[in-house]
Every structure is written in structure tokens, then in C-alpha cells.
Tab-separated table of C-alpha atoms (C1' of nucleotides) in Angstrom:
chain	number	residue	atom	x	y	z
B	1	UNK	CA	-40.638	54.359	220.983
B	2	UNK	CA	-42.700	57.820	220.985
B	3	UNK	CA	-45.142	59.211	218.796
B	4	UNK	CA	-42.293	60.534	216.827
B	5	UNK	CA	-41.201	57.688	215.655
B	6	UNK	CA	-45.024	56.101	214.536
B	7	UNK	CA	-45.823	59.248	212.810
B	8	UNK	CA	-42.292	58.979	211.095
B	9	UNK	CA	-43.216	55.336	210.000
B	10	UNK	CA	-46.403	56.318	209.107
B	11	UNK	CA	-45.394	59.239	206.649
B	12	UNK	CA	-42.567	56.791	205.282
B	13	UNK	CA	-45.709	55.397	202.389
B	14	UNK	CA	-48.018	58.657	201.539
B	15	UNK	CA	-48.246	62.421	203.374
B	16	UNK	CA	-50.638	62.424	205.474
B	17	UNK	CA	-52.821	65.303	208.008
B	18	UNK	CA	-52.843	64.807	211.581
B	19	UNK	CA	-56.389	64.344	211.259
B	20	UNK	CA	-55.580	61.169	208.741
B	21	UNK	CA	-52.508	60.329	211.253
B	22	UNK	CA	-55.116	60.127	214.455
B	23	UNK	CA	-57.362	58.373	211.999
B	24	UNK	CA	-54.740	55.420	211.490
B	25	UNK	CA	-54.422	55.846	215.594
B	26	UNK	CA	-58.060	54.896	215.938
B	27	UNK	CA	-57.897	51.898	213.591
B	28	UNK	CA	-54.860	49.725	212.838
B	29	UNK	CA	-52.795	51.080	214.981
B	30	UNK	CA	-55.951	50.656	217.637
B	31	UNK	CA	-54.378	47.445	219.555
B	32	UNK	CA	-51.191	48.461	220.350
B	33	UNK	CA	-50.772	52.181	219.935
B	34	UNK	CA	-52.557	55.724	220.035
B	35	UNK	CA	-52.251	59.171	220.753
B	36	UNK	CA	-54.080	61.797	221.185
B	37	UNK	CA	-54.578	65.414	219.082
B	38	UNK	CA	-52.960	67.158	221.593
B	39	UNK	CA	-49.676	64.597	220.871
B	40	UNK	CA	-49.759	64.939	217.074
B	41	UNK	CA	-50.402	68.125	215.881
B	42	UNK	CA	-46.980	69.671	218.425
B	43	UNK	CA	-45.032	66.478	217.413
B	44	UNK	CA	-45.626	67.458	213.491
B	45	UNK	CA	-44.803	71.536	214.040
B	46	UNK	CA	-42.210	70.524	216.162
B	47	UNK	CA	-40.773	67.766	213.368
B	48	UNK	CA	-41.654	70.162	210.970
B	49	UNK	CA	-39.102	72.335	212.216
B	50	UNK	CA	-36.600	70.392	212.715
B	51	UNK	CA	-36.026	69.783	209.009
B	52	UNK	CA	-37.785	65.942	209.294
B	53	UNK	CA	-41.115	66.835	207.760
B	54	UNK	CA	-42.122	69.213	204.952
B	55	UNK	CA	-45.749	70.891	204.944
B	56	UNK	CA	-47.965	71.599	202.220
B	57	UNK	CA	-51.506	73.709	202.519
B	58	UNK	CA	-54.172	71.921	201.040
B	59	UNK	CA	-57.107	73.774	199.979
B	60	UNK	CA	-60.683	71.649	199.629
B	61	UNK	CA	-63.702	72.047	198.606
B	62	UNK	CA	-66.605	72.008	201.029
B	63	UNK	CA	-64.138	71.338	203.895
B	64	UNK	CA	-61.433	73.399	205.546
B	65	UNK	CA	-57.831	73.536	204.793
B	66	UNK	CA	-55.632	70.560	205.591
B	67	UNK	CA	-51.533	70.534	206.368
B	68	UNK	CA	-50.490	67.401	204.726
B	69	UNK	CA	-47.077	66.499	205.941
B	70	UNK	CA	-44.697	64.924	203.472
B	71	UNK	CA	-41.180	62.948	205.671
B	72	UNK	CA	-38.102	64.243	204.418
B	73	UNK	CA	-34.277	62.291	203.668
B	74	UNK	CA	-33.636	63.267	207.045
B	75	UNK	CA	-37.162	62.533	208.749
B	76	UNK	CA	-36.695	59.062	207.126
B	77	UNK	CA	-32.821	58.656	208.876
B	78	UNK	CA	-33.936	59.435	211.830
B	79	UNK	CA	-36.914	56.665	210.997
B	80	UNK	CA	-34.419	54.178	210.128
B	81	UNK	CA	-32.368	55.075	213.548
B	82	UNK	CA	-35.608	54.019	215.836
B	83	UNK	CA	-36.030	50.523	213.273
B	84	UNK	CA	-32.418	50.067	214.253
B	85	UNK	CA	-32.522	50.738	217.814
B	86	UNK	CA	-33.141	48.932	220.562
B	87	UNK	CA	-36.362	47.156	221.362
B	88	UNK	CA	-38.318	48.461	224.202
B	89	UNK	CA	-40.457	45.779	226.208
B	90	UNK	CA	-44.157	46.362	226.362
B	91	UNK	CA	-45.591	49.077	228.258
B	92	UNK	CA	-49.384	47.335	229.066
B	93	UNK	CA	-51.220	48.773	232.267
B	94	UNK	CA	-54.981	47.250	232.255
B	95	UNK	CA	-57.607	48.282	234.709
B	96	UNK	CA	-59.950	45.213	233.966
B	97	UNK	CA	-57.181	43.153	235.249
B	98	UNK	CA	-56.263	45.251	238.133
B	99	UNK	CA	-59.988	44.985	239.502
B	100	UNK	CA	-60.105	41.051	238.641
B	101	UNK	CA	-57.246	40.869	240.646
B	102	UNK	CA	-58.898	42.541	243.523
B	103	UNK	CA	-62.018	41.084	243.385
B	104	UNK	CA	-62.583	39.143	246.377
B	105	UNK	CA	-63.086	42.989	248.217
B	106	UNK	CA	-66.015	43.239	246.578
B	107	UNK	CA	-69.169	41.309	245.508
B	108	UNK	CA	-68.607	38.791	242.696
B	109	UNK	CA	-71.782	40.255	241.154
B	110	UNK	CA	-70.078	43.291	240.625
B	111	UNK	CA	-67.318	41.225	238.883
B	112	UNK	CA	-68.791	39.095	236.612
B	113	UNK	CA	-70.384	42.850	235.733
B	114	UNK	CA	-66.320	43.457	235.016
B	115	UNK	CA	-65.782	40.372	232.757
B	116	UNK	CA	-69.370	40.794	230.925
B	117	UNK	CA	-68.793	44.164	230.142
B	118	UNK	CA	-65.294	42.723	228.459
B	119	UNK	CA	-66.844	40.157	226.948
B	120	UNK	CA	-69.090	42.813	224.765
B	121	UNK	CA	-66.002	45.548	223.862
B	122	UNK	CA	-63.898	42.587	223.237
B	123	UNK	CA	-65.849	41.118	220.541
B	124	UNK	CA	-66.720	44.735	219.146
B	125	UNK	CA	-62.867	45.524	219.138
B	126	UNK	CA	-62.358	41.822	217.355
B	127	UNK	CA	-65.162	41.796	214.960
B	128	UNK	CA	-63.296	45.677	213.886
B	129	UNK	CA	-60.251	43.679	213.997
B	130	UNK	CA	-61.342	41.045	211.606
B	131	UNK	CA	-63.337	43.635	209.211
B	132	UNK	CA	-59.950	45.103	208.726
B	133	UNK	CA	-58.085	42.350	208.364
B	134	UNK	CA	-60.081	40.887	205.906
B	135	UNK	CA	-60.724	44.175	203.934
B	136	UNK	CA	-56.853	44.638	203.370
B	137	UNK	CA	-56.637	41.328	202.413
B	138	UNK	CA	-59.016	40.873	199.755
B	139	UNK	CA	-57.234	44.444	198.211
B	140	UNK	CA	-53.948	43.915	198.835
B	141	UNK	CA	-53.646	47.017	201.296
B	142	UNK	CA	-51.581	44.844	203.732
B	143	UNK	CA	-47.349	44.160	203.145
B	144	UNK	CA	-46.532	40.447	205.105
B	145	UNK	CA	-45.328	42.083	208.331
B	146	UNK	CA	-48.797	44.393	209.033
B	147	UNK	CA	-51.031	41.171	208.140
B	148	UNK	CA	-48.917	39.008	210.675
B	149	UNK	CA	-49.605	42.385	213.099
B	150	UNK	CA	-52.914	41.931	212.757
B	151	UNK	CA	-53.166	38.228	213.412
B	152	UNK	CA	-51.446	38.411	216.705
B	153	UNK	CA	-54.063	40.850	217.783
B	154	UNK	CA	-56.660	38.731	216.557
B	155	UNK	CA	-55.563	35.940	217.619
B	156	UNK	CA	-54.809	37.470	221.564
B	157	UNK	CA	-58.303	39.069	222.048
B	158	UNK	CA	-59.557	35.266	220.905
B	159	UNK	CA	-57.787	34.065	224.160
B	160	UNK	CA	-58.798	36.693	225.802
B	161	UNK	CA	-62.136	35.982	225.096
B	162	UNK	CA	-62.071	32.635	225.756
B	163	UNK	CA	-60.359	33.166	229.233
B	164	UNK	CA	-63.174	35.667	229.613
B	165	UNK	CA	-66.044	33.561	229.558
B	166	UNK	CA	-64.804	30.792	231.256
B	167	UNK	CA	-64.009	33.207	233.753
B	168	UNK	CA	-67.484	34.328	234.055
B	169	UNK	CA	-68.664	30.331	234.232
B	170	UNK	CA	-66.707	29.817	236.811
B	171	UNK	CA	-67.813	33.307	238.808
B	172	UNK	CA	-71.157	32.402	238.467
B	173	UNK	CA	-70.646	28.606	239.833
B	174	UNK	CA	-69.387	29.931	242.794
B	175	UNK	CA	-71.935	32.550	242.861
B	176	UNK	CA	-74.643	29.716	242.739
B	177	UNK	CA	-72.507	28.224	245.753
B	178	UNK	CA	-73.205	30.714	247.751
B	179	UNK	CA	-76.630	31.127	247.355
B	180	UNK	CA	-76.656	27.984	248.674
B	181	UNK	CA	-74.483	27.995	251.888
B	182	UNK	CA	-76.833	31.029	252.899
B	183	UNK	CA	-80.238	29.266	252.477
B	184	UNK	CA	-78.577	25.919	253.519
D	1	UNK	CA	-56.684	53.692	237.835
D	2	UNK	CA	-53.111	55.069	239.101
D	3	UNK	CA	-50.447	53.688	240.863
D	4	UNK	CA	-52.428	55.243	244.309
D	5	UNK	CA	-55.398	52.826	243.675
D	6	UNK	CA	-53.314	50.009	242.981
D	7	UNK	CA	-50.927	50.534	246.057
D	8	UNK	CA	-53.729	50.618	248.533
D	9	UNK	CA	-55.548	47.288	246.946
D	10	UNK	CA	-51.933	45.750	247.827
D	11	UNK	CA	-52.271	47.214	251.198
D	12	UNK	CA	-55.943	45.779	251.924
D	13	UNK	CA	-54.445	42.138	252.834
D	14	UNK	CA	-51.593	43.120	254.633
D	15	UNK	CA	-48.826	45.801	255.314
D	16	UNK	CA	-46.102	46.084	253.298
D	17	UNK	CA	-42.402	48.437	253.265
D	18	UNK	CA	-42.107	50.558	249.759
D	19	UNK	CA	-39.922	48.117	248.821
D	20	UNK	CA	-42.246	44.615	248.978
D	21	UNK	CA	-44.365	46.232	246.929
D	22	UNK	CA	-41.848	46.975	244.289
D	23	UNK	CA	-41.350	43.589	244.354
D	24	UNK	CA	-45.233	42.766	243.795
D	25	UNK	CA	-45.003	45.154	241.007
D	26	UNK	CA	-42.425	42.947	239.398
D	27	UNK	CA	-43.882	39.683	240.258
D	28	UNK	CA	-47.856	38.860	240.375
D	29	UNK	CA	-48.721	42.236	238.622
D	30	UNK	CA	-45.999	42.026	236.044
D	31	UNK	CA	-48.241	41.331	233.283
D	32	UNK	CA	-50.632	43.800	233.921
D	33	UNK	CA	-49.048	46.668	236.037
D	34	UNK	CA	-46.201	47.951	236.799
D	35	UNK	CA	-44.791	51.372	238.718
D	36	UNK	CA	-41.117	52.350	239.731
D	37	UNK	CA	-39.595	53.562	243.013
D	38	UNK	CA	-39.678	56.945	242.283
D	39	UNK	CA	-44.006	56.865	241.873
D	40	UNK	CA	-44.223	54.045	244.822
D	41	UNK	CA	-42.121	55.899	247.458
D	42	UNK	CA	-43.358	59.672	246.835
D	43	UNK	CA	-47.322	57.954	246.817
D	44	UNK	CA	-46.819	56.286	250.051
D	45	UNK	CA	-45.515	59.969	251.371
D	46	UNK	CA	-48.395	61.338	249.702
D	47	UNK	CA	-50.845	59.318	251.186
D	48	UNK	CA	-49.717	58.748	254.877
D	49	UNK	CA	-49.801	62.752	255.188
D	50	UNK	CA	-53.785	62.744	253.482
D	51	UNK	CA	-54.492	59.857	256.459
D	52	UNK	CA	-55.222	57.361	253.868
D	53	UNK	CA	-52.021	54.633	254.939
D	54	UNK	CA	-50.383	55.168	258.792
D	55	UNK	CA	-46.664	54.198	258.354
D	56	UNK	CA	-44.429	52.391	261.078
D	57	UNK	CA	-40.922	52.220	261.188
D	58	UNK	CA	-39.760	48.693	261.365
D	59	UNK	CA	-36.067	48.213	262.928
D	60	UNK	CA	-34.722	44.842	261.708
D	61	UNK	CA	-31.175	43.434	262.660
D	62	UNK	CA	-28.611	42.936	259.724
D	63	UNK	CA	-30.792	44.770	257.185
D	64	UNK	CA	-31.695	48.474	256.987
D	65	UNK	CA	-34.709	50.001	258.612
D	66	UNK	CA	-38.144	49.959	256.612
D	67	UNK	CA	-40.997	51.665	256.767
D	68	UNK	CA	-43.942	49.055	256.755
D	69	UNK	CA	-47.640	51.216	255.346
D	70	UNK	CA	-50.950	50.273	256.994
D	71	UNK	CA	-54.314	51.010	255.264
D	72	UNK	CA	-56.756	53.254	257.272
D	73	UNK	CA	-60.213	52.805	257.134
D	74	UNK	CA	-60.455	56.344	255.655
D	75	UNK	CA	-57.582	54.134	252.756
D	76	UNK	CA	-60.360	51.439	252.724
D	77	UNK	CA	-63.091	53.811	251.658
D	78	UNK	CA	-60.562	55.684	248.534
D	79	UNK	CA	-60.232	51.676	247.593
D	80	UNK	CA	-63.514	50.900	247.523
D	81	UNK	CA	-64.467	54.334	245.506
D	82	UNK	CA	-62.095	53.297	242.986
D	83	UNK	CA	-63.423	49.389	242.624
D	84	UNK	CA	-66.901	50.731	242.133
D	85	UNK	CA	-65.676	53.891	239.542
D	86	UNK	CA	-66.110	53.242	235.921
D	87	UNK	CA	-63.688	51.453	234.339
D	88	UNK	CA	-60.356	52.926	232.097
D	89	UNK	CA	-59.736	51.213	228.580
D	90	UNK	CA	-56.636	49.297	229.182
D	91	UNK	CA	-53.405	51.444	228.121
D	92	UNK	CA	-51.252	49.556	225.413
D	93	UNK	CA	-48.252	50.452	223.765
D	94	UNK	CA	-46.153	47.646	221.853
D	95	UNK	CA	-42.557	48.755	220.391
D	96	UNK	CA	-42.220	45.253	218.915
D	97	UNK	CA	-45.672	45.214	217.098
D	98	UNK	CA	-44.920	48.854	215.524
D	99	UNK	CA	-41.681	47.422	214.111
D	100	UNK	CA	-43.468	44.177	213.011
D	101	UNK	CA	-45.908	46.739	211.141
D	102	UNK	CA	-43.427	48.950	209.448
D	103	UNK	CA	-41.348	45.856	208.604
D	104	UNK	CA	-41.338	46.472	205.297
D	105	UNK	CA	-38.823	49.012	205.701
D	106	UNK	CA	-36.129	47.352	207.009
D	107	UNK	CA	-34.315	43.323	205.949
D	108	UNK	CA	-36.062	40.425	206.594
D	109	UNK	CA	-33.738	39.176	208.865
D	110	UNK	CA	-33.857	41.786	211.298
D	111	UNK	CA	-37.730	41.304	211.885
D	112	UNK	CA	-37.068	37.802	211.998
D	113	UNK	CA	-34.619	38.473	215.397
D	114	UNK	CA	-37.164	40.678	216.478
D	115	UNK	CA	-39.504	37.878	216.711
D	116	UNK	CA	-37.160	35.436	217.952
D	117	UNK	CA	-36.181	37.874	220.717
D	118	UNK	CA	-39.694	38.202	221.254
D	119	UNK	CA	-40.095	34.619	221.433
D	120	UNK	CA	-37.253	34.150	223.994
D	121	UNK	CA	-38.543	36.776	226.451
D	122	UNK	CA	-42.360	35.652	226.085
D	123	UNK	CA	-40.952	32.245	226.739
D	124	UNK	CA	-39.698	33.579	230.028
D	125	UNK	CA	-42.179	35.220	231.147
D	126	UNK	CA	-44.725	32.642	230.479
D	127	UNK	CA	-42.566	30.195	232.707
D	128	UNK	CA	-42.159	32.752	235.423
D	129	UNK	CA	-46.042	33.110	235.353
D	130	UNK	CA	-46.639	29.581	235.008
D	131	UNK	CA	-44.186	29.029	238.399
D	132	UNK	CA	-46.193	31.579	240.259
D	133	UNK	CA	-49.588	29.893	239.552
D	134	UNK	CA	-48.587	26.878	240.190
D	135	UNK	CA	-47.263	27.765	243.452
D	136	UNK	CA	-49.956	30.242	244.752
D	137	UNK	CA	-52.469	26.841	243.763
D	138	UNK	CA	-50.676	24.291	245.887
D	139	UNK	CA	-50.279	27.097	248.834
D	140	UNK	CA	-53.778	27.929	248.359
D	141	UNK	CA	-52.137	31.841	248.260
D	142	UNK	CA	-54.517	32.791	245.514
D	143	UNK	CA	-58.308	34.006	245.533
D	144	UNK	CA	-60.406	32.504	242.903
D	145	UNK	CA	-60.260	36.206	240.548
D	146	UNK	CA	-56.139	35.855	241.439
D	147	UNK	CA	-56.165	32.758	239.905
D	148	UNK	CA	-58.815	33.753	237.013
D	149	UNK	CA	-55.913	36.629	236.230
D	150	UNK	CA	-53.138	34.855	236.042
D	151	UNK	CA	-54.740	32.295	233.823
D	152	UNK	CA	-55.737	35.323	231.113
D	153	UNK	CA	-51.683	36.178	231.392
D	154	UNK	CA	-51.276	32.587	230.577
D	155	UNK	CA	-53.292	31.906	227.902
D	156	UNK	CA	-52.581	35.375	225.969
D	157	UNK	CA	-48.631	34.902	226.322
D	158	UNK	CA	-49.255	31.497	225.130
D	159	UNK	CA	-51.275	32.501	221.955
D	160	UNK	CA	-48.750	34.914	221.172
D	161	UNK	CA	-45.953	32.610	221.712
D	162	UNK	CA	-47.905	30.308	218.831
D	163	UNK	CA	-48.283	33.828	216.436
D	164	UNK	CA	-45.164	35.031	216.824
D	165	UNK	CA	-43.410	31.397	216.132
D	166	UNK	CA	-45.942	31.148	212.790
D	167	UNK	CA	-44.891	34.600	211.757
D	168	UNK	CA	-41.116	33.385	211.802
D	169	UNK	CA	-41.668	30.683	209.737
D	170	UNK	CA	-43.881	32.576	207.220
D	171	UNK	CA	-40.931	35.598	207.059
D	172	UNK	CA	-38.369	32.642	206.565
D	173	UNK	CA	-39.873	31.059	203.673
D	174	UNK	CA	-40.611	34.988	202.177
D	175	UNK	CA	-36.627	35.069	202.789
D	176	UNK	CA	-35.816	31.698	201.017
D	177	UNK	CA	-38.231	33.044	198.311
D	178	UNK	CA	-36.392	36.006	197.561
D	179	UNK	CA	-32.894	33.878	197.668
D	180	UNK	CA	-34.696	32.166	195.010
D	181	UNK	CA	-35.444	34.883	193.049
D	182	UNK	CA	-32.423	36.682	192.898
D	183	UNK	CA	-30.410	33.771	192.008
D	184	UNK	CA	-32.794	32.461	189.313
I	1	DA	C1'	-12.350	43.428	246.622
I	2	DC	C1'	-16.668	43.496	244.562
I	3	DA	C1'	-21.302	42.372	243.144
I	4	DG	C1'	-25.853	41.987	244.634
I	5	DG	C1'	-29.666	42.435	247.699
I	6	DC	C1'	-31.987	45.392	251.041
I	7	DA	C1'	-33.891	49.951	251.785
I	8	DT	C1'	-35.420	54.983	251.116
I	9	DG	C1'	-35.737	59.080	248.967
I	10	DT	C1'	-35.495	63.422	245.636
I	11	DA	C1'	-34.962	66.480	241.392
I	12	DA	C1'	-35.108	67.019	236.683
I	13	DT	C1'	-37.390	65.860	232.997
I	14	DC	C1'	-40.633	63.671	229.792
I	15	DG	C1'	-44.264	62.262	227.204
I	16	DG	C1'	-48.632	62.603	227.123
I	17	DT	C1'	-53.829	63.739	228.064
I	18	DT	C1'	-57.764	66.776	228.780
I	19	DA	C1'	-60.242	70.515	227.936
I	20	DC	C1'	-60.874	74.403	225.545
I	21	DA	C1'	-61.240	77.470	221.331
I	22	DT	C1'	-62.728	77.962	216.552
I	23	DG	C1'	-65.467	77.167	212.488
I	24	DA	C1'	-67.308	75.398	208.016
I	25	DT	C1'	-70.166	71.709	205.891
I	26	DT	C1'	-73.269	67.776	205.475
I	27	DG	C1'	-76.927	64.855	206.613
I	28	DT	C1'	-81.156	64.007	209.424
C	1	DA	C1'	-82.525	72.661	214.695
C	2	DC	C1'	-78.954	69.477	215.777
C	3	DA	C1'	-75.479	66.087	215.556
C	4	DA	C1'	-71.587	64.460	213.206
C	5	DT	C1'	-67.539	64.923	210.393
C	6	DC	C1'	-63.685	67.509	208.938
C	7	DA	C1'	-59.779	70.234	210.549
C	8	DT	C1'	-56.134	72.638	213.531
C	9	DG	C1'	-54.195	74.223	217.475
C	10	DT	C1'	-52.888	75.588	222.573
C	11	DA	C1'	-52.490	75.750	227.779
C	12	DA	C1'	-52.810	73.589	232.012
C	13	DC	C1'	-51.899	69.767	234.175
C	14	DC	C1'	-50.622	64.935	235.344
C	15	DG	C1'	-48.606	60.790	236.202
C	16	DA	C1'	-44.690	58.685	235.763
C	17	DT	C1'	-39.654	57.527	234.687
C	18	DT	C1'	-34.712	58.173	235.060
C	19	DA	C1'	-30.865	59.127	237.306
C	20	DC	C1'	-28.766	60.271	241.242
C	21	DA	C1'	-27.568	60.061	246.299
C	22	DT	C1'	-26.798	57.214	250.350
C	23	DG	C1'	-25.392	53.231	252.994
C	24	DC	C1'	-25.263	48.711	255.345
C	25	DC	C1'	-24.834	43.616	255.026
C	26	DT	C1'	-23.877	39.119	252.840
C	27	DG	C1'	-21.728	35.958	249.906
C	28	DT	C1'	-18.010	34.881	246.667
DNA sequence: ACAGGCATGTAATCGGTTACATGATTGT
DNA sequence: ACAATCATGTAACCGATTACATGCCTGT
């Protein structure tokens, strides 16, 4: 799976800009894919040429010119050929993790700082999440496959959450502990 | 984060070959990490010749040589920089969700074997992680933020494991629906 | 005889990000 | 006056993967 082939699914219901495409990026694609201008706007030129994409100049009013790229038979074979193909396992690399998982070389202060801070983009991302969800729902924006999409990144950053806090509970206990040893 | 910041938090407990911590890569850190031989082996290079790591060459009897990595103190400081540097978003890209969004593309039945390939393999991994954590708790091998990790890996491959097993059931009665329909 | 584990390493390539460059319009 | 939104594009760089090369030992 590349960028290639989620811009190809993408253009597969309406033509779209890159600026719409990196739009989608940043909002229901948010939890488990994005990419960057620097990915899309080569990947459509370059699709473009290759006969999988058509462009069309759009002149606005009050706002420059957009390229809205329309997929082709052939963009939409080569589509079908990644649906076909097969799966790739998850590529996930997290940071928050990484540092949880080193934590004992450094203060737990400093940690429970880690899981906090999670905590608060966590809800943000879930309470976007949910927005969304519910806003497709209630106008029908959603086919069965994206809303099931959307509740397994709901219902993750839930447990997430969840895990979170308890996490920070338990931090804090032991943080409390401590105290206590030293004046003890 | 990169692979460099990760490989000398590995190396702050003890010293490890190139090849042990391959195999940490594909154990503990599975669910949140992961780097192959040709980044772990060129890093190690890397860093030995900067001073951070000192390597030793470790002649062992029925098995080929290995070169075991110490962390320097100069390796302790880079570590340290790096726990206390602001923290990256995590990095997630899912091949099976972006099929289970552009689902309505392709049959049914073939997002229906996605899922149930994705249950199988979540159902593996969540009894490999499940093995590890309850061995590194009756060894006492785990810090308290080890064990606060592993139980996040837990509880999110379990929620999806419930998501994913709803969603079948949901696209198998849309299935039986259609059946319906077309014969009636 | 052969697969699998142990062990290290390199070269070619890839897919992608970051930062920069440009510029009009709208709202505060 | 200034920030934000809309809009496209490129060049330098980066971090990493894949595939290849090598070779010994153990178990079946």
C-alpha cells in the first residue's frame, strides 16, 4: 500500500485537488493514513502521466486555480489490482510507547507528563473522531465498510484511553510510595 | 524517535549482539516498533565509530562469532537527550483499514476474509503478547511502565479483535440481505 | 540431504518528509 | 497590519527496506 493506491481509491467517487486529497488525509483518513504535500502533488503529475489520472484547470472566483484530477479506466484497474492484492500487515511505530517502555531511566514525573499529555490529544483526536462519525451518519455520507472504519478507531482510542488513565493511577500510586520511603 | 534512540534504550540494561536485538524488535517491541537488519547492523557501525556504543567481539563455540554493543556514557547522555525531547505523533499506516474503507468497491465476501484474516492474525498476536506478559510478571522481568505497555497492546488488540468480529457479522447479514433481494 | 537457526554485513532502491518558493483573498 | 485559508510545486535529504552474499552448526 502507497499513496498511489489511497489517492486512486479516493478519486474512484468524485475528482478531487490535492489540496481536497490532503484534506481527506487530515480527517478520515487521520487514524490510519496520511501524507504529506510533498507526496501528493508528484504522485498525481506522475499518475497523471502515466495515463491513470486525467486533469482539468479549474478557474475560481476569489481563489486561485485548482487541478482537479478525474481517475481514468486504467487508473481504476490498477485500483482494483491493489483491492486484489495482497494484504500488508500494519506498519505502527509510536514514540509514546517507546518512552513508556523506557521509563524507569527517568523520573516517573516526567512520565505521567507522557501519559497526561496522551490523555488530552487522545480525547481531542476521539471527540474529532466521533463528530465525524456522527455527522456522516445522520447524512448518509458513510457506505457500511467506512462507518465500521470508523468504529474500530473509535472504539481503539477508547481502550487506549482507558489503559491511559489507569496507567497514570497507577504511576502516581507508586509515585506517592516513594515519597514515602524517602521521608520514612 | 529513530531506530538509533531506540537501539541505545535496549542497550541501557545490558549488552546485546545485532542480532538479540533483532529479536527484541520482533518480540517485546512488536506492537509498537519494529526495524530490520539492514537499519540495526549499519546503526550499530554508525554509532560505535561516533563513541556512542564500544563493541566486543564475542567468540562462542558451535555458533558463529558476535559482536556484543556496550553503551558509553557519552551513549547514555544521546539517550537521555532523546527521553527528555518533545515527543513525535505516533506514525500509522493500516493496509487493512484502507481496504475496509474503500470496501464498497470490491464483493462482500472479500472484505469479509479480510476481516477474518485480520481476526486470525490479531488473535495471534494477542496470545503471543498475552504469553510474554504473563511470563515477564511471574519472572518479575518487567518494570512497572514495561508492564503498563504491554497492557495498552493488550487491551487495543483486544478491542479490535471485538470490532473487527462485529463488523463480520454486520457485512454477513448485508450479504444475506442482498441474497434476499436478488432472489425475491 | 535439507531446513532452520545463528550471525554479520552491504548496495540498490524506495517512499516519504521538510523546507522553501510563490501568491491571491478573506476575516479580524 | 496580520493571520489564516486556498492552492501548487520542487529540491534536498532521510530513514528505512529488500535482496543479496556468506557460512557454520544442529536436528530431522
Amino acid at each position: 500500500m502507497t499513496s498511489q493506491d489511497v489517492i486512486l481509491g479516493i478519486l474512484m467517487k468524485r475528482s478531487l485537488s490535492g489540496y481536497d486529497i490532503k484534506h481527506m488525509f487530515e480527517t478520515i483518513f487521520s487514524y490510519f493514513y496520511n501524507a504529506s504535500f510533498g507526496t501528493i502533488y508528484p504522485t498525481l503529475s506522475k499518475m497523471e502521466k502515466e495515463g491513470l489520472l486525467t486533469k482539468e484547470s479549474v478557474i475560481q472566483q476569489g481563489r486561485p486555480n485548482k487541478n482537479v484530477y478525474s481517475i481514468t479506466e486504467e487508473g481504476q484497474k490498477h485500483f482494483k489490482a491493489y483491492m486484489y492484492s495482497p494484504i500488508q500487515t500494519n506498519e505502527f511505530k509510536s514514540d509514546a510507547m517507546t518512552r513508556l517502555f523506557f521509563g524507569e531511566f527517568i523520573e516517573v514525573e516526567v512520565i505521567i507528563e507522557y501519559l497526561e499529555n496522551g490523555v488530552t490529544s487522545t480525547k481531542e483526536d476521539l471527540e474529532r473522531l466521533r463528530k465525524m462519525y456522527e455527522n456522516g451518519k445522520s447524512n448518509s455520507l458513510m457506505s457500511q465498510t467506512q462507518e465500521l472504519c470508523i468504529q474500530i478507531g473509535i472504539e481503539n482510542m477508547e481502550s487506549t484511553l482507558r489503559t491511559l488513565m489507569a496507567g497514570i493511577e497507577r504511576l502516581s500510586n507508586l509515585k506517592v510510595e516513594e515519597g514515602q520511603n524517602e521521608s520514612g
